[in-house]
Short mmCIF file of C-alpha atoms in Angstrom, two decimals:
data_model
loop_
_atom_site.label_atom_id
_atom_site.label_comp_id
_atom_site.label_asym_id
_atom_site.label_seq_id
_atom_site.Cartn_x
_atom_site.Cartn_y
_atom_site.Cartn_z
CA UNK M 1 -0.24 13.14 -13.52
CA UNK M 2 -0.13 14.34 -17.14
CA UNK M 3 0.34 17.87 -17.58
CA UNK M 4 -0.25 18.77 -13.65
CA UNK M 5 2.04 18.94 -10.80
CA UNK M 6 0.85 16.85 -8.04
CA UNK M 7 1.95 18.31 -4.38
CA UNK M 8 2.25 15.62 -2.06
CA UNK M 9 4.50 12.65 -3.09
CA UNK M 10 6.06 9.65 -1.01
CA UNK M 11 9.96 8.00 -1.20
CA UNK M 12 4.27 22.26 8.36
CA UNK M 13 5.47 32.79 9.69
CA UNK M 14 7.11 32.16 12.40
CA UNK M 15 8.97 34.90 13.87
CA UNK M 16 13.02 33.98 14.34
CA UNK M 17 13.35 36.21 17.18
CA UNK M 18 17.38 36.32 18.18
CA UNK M 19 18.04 35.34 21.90
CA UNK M 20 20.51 38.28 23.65
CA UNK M 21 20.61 39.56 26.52
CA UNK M 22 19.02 43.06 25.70
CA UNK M 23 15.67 40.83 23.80
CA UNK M 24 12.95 40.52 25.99
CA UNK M 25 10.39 38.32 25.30
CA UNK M 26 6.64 37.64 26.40
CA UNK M 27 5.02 34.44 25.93
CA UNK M 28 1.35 34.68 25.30
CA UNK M 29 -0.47 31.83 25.72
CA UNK M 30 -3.81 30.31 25.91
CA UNK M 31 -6.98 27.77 24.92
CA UNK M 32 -9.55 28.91 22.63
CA UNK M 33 -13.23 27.29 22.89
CA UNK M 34 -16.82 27.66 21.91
CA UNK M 35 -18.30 27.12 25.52
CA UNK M 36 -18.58 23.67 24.66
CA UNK M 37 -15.63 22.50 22.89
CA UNK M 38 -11.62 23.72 22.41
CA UNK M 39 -11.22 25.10 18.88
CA UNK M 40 -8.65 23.53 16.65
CA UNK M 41 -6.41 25.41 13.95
CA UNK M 42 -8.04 29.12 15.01
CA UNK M 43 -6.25 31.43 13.70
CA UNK M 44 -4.39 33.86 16.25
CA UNK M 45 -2.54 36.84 15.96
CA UNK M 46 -1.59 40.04 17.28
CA UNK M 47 -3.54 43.30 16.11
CA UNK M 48 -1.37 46.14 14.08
CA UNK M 49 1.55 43.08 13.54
CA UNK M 50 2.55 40.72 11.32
CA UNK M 51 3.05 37.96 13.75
CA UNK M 52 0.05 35.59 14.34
CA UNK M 53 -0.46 31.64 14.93
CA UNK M 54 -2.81 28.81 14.88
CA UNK M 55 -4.04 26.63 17.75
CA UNK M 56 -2.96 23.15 18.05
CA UNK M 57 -5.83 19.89 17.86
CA UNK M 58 -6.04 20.99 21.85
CA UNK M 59 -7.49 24.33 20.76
CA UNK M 60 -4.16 25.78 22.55
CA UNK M 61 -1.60 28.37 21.17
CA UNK M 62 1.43 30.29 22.50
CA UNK M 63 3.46 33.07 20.69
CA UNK M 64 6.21 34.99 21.61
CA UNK M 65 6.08 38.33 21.17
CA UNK M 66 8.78 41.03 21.58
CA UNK M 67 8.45 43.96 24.36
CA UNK M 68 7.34 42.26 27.41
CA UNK M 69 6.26 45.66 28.95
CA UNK M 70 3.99 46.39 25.64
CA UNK M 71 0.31 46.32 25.67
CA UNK M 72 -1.07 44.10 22.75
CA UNK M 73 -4.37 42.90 21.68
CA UNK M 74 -4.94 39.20 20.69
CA UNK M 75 -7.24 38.60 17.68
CA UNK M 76 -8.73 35.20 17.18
CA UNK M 77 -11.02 33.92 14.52
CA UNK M 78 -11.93 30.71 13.18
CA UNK M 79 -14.48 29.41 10.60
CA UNK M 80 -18.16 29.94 11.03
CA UNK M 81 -17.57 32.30 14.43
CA UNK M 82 -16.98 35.72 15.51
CA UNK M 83 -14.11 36.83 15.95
CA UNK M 84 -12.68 38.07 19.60
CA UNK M 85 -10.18 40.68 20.46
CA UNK M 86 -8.73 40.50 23.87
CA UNK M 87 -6.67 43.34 25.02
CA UNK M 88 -3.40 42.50 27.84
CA UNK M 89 -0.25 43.54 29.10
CA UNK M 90 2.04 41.29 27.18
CA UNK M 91 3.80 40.06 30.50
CA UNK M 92 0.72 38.62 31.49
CA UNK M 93 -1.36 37.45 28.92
CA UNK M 94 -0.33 33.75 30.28
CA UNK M 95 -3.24 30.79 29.91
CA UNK M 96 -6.18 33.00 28.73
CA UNK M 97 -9.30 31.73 27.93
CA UNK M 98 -10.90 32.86 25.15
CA UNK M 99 -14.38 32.33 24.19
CA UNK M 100 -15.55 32.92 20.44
CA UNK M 101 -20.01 32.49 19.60
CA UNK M 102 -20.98 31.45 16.47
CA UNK M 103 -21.60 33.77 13.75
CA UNK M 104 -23.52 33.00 10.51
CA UNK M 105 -23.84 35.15 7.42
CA UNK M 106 -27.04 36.74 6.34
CA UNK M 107 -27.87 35.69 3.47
CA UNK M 108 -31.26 34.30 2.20
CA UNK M 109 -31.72 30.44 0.54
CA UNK M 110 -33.35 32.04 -2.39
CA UNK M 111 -30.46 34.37 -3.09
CA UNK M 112 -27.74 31.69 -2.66
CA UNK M 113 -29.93 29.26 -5.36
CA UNK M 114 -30.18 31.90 -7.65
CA UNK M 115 -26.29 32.33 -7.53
CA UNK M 116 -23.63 31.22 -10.01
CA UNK M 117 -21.70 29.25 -8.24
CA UNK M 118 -19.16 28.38 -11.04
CA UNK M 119 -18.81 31.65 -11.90
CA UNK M 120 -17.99 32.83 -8.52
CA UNK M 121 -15.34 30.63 -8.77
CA UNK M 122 -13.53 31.94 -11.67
CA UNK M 123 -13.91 35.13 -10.96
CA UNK M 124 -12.41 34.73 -7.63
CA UNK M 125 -9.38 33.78 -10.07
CA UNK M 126 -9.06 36.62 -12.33
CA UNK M 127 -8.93 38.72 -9.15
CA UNK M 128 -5.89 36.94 -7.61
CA UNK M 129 -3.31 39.59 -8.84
CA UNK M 130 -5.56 42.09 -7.28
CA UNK M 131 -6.33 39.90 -4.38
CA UNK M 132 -2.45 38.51 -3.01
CA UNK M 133 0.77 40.38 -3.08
CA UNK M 134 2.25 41.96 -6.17
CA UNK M 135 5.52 41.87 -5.02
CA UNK M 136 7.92 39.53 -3.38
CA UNK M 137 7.15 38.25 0.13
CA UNK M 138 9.12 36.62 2.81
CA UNK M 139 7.32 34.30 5.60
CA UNK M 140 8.92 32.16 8.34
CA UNK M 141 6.71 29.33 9.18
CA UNK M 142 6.76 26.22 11.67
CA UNK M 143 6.80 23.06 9.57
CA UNK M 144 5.62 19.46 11.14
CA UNK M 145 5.54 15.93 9.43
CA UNK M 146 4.35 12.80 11.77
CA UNK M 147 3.89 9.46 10.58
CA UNK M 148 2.03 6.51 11.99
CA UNK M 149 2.18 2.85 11.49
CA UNK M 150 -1.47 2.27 13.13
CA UNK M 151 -2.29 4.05 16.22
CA UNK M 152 1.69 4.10 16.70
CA UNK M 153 3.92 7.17 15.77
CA UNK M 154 6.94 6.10 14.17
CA UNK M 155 8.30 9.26 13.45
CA UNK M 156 8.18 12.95 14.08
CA UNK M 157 10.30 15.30 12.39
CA UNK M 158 9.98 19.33 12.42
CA UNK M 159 11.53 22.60 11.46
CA UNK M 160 11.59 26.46 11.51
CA UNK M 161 11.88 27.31 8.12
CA UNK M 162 12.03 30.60 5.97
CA UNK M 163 9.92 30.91 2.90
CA UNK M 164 10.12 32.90 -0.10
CA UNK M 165 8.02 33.76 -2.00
CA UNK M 166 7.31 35.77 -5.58
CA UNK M 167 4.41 38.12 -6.17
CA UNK M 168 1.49 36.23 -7.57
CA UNK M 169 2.11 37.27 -11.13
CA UNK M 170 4.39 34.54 -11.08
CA UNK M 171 4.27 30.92 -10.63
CA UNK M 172 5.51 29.16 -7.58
CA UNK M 173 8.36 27.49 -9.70
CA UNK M 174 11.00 29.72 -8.55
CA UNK M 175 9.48 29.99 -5.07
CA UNK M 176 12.16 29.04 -2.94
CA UNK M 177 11.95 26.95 1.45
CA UNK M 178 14.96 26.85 3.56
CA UNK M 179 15.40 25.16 7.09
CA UNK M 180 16.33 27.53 9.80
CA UNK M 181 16.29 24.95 12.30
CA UNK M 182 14.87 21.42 12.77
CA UNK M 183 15.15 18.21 14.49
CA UNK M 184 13.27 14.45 14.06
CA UNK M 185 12.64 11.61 16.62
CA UNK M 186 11.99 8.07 14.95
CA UNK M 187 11.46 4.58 16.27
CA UNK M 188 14.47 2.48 16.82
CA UNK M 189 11.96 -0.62 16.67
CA UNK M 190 12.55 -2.63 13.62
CA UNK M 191 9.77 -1.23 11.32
CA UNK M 192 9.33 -3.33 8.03
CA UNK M 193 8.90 0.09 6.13
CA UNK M 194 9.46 3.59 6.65
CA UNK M 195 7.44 5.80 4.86
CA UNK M 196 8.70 9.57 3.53
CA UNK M 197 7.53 12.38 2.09
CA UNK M 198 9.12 13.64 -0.52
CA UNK M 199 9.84 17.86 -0.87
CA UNK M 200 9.16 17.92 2.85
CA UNK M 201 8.37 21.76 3.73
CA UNK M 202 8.18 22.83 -0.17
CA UNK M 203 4.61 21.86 1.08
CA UNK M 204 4.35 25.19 1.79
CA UNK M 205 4.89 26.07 -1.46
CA UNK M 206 3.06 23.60 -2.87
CA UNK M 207 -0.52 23.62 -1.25
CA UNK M 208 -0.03 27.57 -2.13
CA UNK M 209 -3.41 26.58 -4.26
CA UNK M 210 -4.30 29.85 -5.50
CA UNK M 211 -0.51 30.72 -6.98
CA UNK M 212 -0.11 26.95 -7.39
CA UNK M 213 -3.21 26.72 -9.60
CA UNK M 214 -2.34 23.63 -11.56
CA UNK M 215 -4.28 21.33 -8.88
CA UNK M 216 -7.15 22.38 -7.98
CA UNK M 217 -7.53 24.97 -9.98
CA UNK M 218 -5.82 23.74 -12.96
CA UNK M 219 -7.74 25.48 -15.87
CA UNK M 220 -8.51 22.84 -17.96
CA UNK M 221 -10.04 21.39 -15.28
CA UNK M 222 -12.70 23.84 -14.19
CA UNK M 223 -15.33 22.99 -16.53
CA UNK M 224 -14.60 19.22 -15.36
CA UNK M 225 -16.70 19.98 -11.86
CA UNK M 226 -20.51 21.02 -10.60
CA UNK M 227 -20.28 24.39 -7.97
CA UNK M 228 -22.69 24.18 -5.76
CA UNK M 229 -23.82 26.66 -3.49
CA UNK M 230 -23.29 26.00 0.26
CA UNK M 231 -24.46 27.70 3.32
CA UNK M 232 -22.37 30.82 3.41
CA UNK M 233 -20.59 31.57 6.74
CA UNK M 234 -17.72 34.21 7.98
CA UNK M 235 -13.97 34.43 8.43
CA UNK M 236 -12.66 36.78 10.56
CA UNK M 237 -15.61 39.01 10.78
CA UNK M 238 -16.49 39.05 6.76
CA UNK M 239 -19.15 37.32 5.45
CA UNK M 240 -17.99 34.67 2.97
CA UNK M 241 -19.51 32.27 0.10
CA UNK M 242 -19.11 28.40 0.41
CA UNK M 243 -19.10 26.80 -2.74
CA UNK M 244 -18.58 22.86 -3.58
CA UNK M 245 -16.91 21.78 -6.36
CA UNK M 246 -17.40 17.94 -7.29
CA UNK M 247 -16.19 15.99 -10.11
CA UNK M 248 -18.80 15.37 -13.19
CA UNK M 249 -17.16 12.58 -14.02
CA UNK M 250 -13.93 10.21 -12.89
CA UNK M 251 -10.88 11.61 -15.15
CA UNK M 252 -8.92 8.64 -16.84
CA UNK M 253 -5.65 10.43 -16.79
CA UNK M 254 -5.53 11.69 -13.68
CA UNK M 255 -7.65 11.80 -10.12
CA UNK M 256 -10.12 15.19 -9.36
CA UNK M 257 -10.77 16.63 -6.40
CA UNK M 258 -13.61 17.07 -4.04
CA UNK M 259 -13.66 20.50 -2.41
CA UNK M 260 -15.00 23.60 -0.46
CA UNK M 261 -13.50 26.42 -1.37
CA UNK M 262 -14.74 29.75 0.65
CA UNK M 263 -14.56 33.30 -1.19
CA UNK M 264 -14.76 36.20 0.24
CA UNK M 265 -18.51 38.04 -0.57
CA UNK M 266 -17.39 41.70 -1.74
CA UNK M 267 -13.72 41.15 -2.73
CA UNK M 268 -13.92 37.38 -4.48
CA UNK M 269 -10.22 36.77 -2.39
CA UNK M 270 -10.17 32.82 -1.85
CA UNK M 271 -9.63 32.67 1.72
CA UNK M 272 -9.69 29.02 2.48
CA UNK M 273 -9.77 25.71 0.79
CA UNK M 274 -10.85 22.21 1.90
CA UNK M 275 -10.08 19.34 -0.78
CA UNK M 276 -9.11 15.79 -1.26
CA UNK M 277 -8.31 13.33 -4.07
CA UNK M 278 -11.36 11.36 -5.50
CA UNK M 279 -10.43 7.87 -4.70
CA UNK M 280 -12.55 6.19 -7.77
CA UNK M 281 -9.38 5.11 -9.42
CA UNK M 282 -7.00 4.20 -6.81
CA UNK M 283 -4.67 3.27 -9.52
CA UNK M 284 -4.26 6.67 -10.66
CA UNK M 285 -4.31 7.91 -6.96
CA UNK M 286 -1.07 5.33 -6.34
CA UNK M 287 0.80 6.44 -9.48
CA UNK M 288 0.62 10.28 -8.82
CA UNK M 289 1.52 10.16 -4.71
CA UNK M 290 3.80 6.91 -4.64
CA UNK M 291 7.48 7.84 -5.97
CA UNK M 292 9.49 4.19 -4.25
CA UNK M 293 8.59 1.16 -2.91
CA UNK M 294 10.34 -1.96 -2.40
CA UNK M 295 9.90 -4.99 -4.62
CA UNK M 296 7.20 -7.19 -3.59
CA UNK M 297 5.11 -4.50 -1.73
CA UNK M 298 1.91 -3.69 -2.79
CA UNK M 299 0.84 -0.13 -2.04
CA UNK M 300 -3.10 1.51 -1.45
CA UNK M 301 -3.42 4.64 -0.71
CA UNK M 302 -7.04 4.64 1.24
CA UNK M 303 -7.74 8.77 1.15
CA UNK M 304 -5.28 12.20 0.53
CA UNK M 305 -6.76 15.64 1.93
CA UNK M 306 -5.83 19.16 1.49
CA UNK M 307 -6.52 22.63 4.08
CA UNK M 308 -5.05 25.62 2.32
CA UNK M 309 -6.17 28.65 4.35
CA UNK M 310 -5.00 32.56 4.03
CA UNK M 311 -5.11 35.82 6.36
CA UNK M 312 -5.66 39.24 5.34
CA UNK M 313 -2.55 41.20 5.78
CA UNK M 314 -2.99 44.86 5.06
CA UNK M 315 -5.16 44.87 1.21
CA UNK M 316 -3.88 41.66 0.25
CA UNK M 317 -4.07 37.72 1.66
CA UNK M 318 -1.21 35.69 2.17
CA UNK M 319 -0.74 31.85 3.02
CA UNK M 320 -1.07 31.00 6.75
CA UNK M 321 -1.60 27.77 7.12
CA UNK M 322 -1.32 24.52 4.94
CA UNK M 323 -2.53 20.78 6.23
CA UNK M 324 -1.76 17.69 4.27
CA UNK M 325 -3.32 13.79 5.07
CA UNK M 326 -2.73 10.81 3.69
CA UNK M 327 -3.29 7.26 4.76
CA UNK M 328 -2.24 4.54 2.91
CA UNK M 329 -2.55 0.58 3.28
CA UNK M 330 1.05 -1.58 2.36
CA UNK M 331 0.81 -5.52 2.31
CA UNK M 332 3.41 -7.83 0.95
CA UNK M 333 2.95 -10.37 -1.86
CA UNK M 334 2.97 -14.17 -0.01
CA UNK M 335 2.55 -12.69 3.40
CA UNK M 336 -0.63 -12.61 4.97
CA UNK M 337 -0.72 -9.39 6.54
CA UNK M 338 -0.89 -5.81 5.87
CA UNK M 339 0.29 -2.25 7.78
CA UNK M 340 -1.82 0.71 7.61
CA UNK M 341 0.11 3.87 7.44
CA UNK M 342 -0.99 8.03 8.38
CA UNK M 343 0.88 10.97 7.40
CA UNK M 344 0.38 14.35 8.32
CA UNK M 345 2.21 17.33 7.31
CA UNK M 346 1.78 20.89 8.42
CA UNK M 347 2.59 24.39 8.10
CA UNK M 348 1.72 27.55 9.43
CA UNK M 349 3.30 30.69 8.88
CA UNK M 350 3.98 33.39 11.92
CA UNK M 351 5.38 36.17 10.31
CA UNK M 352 5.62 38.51 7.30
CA UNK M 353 8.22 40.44 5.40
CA UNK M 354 6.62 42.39 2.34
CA UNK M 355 9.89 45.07 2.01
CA UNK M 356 13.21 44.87 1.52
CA UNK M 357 12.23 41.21 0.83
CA UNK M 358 15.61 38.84 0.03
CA UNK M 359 15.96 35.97 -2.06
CA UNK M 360 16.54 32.19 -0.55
CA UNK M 361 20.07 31.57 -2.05
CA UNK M 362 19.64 28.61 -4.12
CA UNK M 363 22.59 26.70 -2.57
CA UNK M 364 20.53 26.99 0.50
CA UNK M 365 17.19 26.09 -0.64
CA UNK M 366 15.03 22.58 0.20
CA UNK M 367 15.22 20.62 -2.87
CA UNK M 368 11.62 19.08 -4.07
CA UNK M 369 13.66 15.15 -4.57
CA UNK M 370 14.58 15.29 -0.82
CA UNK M 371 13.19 14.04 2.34
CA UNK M 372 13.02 16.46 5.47
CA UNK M 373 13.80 14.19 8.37
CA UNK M 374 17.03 13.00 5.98
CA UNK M 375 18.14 16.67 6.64
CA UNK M 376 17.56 17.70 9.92
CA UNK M 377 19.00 16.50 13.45
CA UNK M 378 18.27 14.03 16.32
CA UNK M 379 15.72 15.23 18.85
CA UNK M 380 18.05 16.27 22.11
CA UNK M 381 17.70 19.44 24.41
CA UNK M 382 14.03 19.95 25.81
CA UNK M 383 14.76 23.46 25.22
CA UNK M 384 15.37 23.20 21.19
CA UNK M 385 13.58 25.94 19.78
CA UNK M 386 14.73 28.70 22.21
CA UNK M 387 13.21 31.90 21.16
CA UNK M 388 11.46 30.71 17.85
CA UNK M 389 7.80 30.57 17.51
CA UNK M 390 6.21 27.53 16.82
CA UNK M 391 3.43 25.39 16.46
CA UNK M 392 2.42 23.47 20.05
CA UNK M 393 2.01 20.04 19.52
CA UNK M 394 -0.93 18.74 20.79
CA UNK M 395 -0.75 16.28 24.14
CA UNK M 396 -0.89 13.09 21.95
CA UNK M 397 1.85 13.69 20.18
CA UNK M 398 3.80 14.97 23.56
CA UNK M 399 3.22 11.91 24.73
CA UNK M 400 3.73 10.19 21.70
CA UNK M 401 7.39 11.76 21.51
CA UNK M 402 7.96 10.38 25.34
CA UNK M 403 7.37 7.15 24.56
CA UNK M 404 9.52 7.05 21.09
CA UNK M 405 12.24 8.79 23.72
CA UNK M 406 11.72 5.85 25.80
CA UNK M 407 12.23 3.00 23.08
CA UNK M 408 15.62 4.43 21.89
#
């Protein structure tokens, strides 16, 4: 896509927590809801640590923690609510049920008119040295990538990975993903295509979209978009602005992007954003995600979304959770029928290094060319994961992953 890098192509910190004999470990688990509803992708973690999670599409979450005999509290927040601290003995904080109310930010219509909404915006950006860490930083993370032919999964693959990353007065180019661990589960049924994504957990790195400006944020761009003020809200107890940023105009070179990106009201850190590809040109939309296809296979890609969302770790954010979607349409020339395709792919980091912070050997590092589930192993032992942390998978896709069992 001319000048820009474009994250997602075709052809999800967690805390590695060593299994011995002297390790004990607590599990806490639990569902978070609104009184009316389970909560999806709240953020949890545990106060005066580093370690934290998100809940599943269930609204459910488990971490485990270190100490069983400790006494911890759980902090959970999400978008638009207040947050909740629950205090426990770790040994028994085992299916809570925690309850967060709605929360809205005080400020008046007239003041949020009267705003400059553009200009929040880019000063959000001069602050991002100030805003994310200065120096190097080293995450683990739970990585996930599912595809579906339909309503059918085809193929799950996931990992424990380690992340490194530069301070943010660098680019992400030398940013650097390694698998700790990881296994995939595809269909044995005789699929006419089998779709990929390219880079696999350098996702991570990728949807990083404040260090990895040159999407949405790509300067040249900026002046390309109307801000709009939205209705301001808070995350994680701080009141935040909500501002829309829409395309002026459909770019001949390359696609825009629709988004919400939510700033922080007194320190201008961006602290969340929501964004997908403006589908006005599919052409250029199929030229900047679509890397192979076969011959004779026409390829439509039918919408591509973003979530890139941060936490506050001491004075500075850092990336906790990234969410790419993409659904796409195949049909082959002469044949009257066609295959529609969804991909997700997911990360969410669990825990944080900022000292003593080592490189990723590049001999060891995910290459961007590759595919993930071409480099991990075969689903096998029920018990894979051990004493890692990781991201629950909701109870579609456990019983999604029984049934692909079943077929093999």
């Amino acid at each position: 896509m001319s000048s820009k890098n474009f994250i997602l192509s075709i052809a999800l910190s967690l805390l590695a927590l060593a299994s011995s004999a002297q390790q004990k470990l607590a599990t806490v688990s639990g569902t978070v809801w609104d009184g009316l509803q389970q909560l999806p992708y709240a953020s949890v973690t545990i106060k005066g640590s580093t370690l934290g999670t998100i809940t599943n599409e269930d609204g459910y979450f488990s971490l485990k923690i270190p100490n069983v005999d400790s006494e911890i509290v759980i902090v959970v927040s999400h978008v638009g609510y207040r947050s909740s601290e629950t205090s426990a003995k770790a040994s028994e904080a085992h299916d809570l049920k925690i309850q967060l109310k709605p929360h809205f930010a005080v400020l008046s219509e007239s003041l949020i008119l009267g705003m400059d909404a553009e200009n929040i915006v880019r000063e959000a950006l001069q602050k991002v040295r100030e805003n994310y860490p200065r120096t190097p930083v080293s995450q683990y993370g739970f990585y996930r990538e599912t595809v579906k032919k339909g309503s059918r999964y085809i193929s799950v693959s996931e990992a424990v990975i380690d992340m490194f990353k530069w301070g943010y007065h660098r680019d992400a180019s030398a940013d650097r993903v390694s698998i700790l661990k990881g296994r995939r589960l595809m269909s044995h049924k005789a699929d006419t295509l089998t779709a990929k994504l390219q880079g696999g957990p350098n996702l991570a790195l990728g949807l990083d979209v404040v260090k990895n400006y040159h999407d949405l944020f790509y300067p040249e761009d900026l002046s390309s978009y109307q801000y709009t003020m939205d209705t301001p809200t808070v995350i994680d107890q701080r009141d935040v602005y909500v501002i829309n940023m829409t395309p002026k105009f459909h770019n001949d070179l390359y696609a825009l992007y629709y988004a919400k990106v939510y700033i922080d009201k007194e320190t201008l850190t961006i602290m969340r954003a929501e964004y997908s590809l403006d589908m006005a040109r599919p052409d250029l939309v199929n030229s900047a995600i679509l890397r192979k296809k076969p011959a004779g296979l026409n390829f439509e890609a039918q919408g591509v979304e973003f979530i890139s969302s941060y936490r506050t770790v001491g004075d500075v954010a850092v990336l906790h959770y990234v969410r790419a979607s993409m659904k796409f349409r195949c049909t082959w020339k002469k044949r009257f029928f066609n295959s529609s395709y969804s991909l997700v792919s997911e990360m969410v980091a669990t825990d944080i290094k900022m000292e003593d912070v080592e490189q990723i050997p590049f001999r060891y590092a995910f290459r961007s060319k590759d595919a993930f589930e071409d480099k991990v192993d075969d689903f096998s032992d029920p018990d894979f994961w051990g004493d890692y942390n990781i991201l629950e998978p909701s109870e579609s896709l456990e019983h999604a992953v029984d049934r692909l069992r079943k077929r093999r």
